[in-house]
Short mmCIF file of C-alpha atoms in Angstrom, two decimals:
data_model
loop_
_atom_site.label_atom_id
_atom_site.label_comp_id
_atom_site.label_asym_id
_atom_site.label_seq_id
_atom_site.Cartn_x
_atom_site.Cartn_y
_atom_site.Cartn_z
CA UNK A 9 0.00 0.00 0.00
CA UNK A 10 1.33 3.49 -0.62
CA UNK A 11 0.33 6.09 2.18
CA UNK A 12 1.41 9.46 2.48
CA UNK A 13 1.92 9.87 -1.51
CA UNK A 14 3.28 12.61 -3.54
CA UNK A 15 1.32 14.62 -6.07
CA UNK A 16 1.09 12.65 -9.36
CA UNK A 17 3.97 12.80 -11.88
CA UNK A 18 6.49 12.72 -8.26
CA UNK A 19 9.13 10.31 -9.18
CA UNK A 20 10.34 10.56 -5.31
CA UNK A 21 8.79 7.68 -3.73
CA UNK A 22 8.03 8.12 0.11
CA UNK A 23 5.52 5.59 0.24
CA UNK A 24 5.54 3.04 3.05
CA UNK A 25 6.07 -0.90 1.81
CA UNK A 26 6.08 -4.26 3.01
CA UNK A 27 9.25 -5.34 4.04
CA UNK A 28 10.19 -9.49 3.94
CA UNK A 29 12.82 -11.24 6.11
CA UNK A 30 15.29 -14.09 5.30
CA UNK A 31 16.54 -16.82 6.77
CA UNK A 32 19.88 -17.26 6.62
CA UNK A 33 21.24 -20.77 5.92
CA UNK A 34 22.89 -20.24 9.50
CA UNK A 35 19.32 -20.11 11.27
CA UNK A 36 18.28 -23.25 9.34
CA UNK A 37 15.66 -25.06 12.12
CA UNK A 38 16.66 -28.32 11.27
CA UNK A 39 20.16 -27.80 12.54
CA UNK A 40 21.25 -26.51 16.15
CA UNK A 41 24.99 -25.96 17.01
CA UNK A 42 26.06 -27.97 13.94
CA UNK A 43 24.03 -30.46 15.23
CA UNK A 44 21.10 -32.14 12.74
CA UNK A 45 17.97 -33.95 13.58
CA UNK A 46 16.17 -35.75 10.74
CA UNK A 47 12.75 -36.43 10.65
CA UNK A 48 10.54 -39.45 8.86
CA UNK A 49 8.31 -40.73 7.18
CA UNK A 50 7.09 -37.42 6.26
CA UNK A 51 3.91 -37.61 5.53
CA UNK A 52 3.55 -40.19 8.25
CA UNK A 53 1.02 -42.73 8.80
CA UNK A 54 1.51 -44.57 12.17
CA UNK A 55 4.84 -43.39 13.74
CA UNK A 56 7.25 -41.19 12.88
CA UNK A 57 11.11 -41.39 13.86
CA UNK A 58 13.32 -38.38 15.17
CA UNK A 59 17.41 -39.36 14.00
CA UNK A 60 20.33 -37.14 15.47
CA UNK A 61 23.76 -38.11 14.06
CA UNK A 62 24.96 -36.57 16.93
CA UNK A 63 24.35 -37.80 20.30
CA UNK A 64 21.92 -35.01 21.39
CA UNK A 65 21.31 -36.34 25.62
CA UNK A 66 18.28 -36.26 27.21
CA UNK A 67 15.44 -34.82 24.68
CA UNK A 68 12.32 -32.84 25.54
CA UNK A 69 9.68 -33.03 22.57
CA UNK A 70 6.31 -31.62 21.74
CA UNK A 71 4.30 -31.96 18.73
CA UNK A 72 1.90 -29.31 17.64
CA UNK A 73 -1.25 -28.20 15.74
CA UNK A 74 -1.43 -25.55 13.15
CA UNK A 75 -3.60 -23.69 15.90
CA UNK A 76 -0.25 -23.73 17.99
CA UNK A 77 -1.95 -26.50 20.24
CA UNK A 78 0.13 -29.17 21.86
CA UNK A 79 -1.01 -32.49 20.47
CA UNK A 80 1.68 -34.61 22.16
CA UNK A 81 4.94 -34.42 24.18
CA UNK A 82 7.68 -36.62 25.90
CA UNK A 83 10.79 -36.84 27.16
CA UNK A 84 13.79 -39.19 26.83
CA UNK A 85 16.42 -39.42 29.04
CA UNK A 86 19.33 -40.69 26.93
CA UNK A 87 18.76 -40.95 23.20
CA UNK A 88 21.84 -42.10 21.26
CA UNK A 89 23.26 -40.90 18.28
CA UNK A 90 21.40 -43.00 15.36
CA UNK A 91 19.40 -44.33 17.46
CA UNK A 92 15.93 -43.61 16.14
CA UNK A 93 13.40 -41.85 19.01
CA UNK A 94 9.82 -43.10 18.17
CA UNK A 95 6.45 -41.44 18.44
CA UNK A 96 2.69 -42.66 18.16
CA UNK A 97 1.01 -40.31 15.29
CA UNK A 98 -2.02 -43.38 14.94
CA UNK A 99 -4.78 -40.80 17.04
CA UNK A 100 -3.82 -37.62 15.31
CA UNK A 101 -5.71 -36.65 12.01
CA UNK A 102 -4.63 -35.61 8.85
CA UNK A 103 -3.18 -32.40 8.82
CA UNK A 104 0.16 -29.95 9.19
CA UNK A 105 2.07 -30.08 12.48
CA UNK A 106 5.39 -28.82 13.62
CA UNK A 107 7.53 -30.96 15.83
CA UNK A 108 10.22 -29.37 18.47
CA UNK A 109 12.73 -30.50 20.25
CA UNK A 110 15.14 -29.67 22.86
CA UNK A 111 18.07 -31.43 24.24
CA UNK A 112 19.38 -30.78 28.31
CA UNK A 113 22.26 -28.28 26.94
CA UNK A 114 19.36 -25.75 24.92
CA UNK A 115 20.00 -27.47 21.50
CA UNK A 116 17.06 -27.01 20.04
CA UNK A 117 14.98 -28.47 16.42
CA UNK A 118 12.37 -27.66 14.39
CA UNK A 119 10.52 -29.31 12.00
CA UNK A 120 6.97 -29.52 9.88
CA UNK A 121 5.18 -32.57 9.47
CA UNK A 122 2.65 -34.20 7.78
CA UNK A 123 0.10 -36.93 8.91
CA UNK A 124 -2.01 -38.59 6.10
CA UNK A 125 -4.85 -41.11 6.33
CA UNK A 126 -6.70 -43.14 4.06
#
């Protein structure tokens, strides 16, 4: 939209304008402190499976609605480095949702999902 405008034939522009913001490849959500967390099947059916090649600790989870509603959450003490933690999606409907997750040292991940049914 262009407020506060000049008379007509102005080439000055003083008009206000929507400005956008970028991500940088350094604030990529999938990847905290170097450290990445992969995310599948995605879509999911039945169960999907967080992966850290990394041993990330003890991991603090929640999985979310696109009304910003917590669906689901958990915590595991000790998850391993390629070893595969496993959640339940079977009682959630089809639809977007964001999974986060947070390790004991503030490592954290983000990531979209979606859940498709028959």
């Amino acid at each position: 939209p262009k407020y506060r405008m000049k008379a007509l034939g102005d080439t000055s522009s003083i008009c206000d304008h929507v400005t956008a913001s970028v991500i940088s490849s350094t604030s990529d959500p999938t990847i905290s402190g170097g450290k990445e967390m992969f995310l599948y099947p995605n879509p999911a059916w039945h169960e999907i499976r967080l992966l850290w090649p990394e041993m990330p600790g003890s991991i603090h989870w929640q999985l979310y609605d696109l009304q910003g509603r917590m669906v689901k959450n958990g915590q595991v003490q000790q998850q391993l480095a390629n070893e595969a933690l496993r959640i339940n999606v079977q009682d959630l409907v089809s639809g977007i949702y964001v999974v986060k997750a947070q390790n004991d040292i503030g490592d954290f991940w983000v990531r979209s999902l979606a859940i498709a049914r028959n």
